[in-house]
Amino acid sequence: KACLRWLQEQEIETEPWLWGQSRNIDGKGREERGEEEGRKEGGHVLIWHSQAPEWFFHEDWDIDKAYVSAEEMDVRQEWYIKTVLEHFLGEDSVYKDMFYGWDVVNEAVSDSTGTYRNDTEKSSWWRVYGSEAYIINAFRYANRYAPQELEL
């Protein structure tokens, strides 16, 4: 909620999928069904090579401006991972008991080359860092902010 409030204060539009709001035909959210059935979910995913909004990588959150520095991206990536994990797993979260684990990085390796995805595959993470540093950072921040019992 703090993240959404911050984005709104910055007048940055967000996509509904950003926070995993899902409903099925029965009208119940995953958290309601999981609680009824006594099962836990796996969270997916903190960092995905191409699914973050492009404005996230640019100065002043503006896609018409230059990419931010790797140092600025470190700050943004840590903030994002911390905020997502607190939203879903924080002590006051209604979702805190819903997850057994969380995927940290998805599709960082190219299907076609078997190497890390780079800027030729539209990875803004790579465009900012020029290396796999964003993957290492993602695990560092996830380990810093996730509850110890959460499988990463």
mmCIF file of N, CA and C in Angstrom, residues 31 46 66 77 86:
data_model
loop_
_atom_site.group_PDB
_atom_site.id
_atom_site.type_symbol
_atom_site.label_atom_id
_atom_site.label_comp_id
_atom_site.label_asym_id
_atom_site.label_seq_id
_atom_site.Cartn_x
_atom_site.Cartn_y
_atom_site.Cartn_z
ATOM 1 N N GLU A 31 -6.163 -15.613 -2.101
ATOM 2 C CA GLU A 31 -5.936 -15.704 -0.665
ATOM 3 C C GLU A 31 -7.114 -16.351 0.055
ATOM 4 N N LEU A 46 9.874 -11.503 -8.379
ATOM 5 C CA LEU A 46 10.356 -10.170 -8.018
ATOM 6 C C LEU A 46 10.980 -9.438 -9.204
ATOM 7 N N ALA A 66 17.095 9.671 -20.247
ATOM 8 C CA ALA A 66 18.140 8.642 -20.246
ATOM 9 C C ALA A 66 17.898 7.588 -19.164
ATOM 10 N N GLN A 77 15.758 -0.861 -7.248
ATOM 11 C CA GLN A 77 15.533 -2.304 -7.158
ATOM 12 C C GLN A 77 15.345 -2.727 -5.700
ATOM 13 N N GLU A 86 7.268 -6.592 1.765
ATOM 14 C CA GLU A 86 6.538 -6.063 2.924
ATOM 15 C C GLU A 86 5.031 -6.081 2.686
#
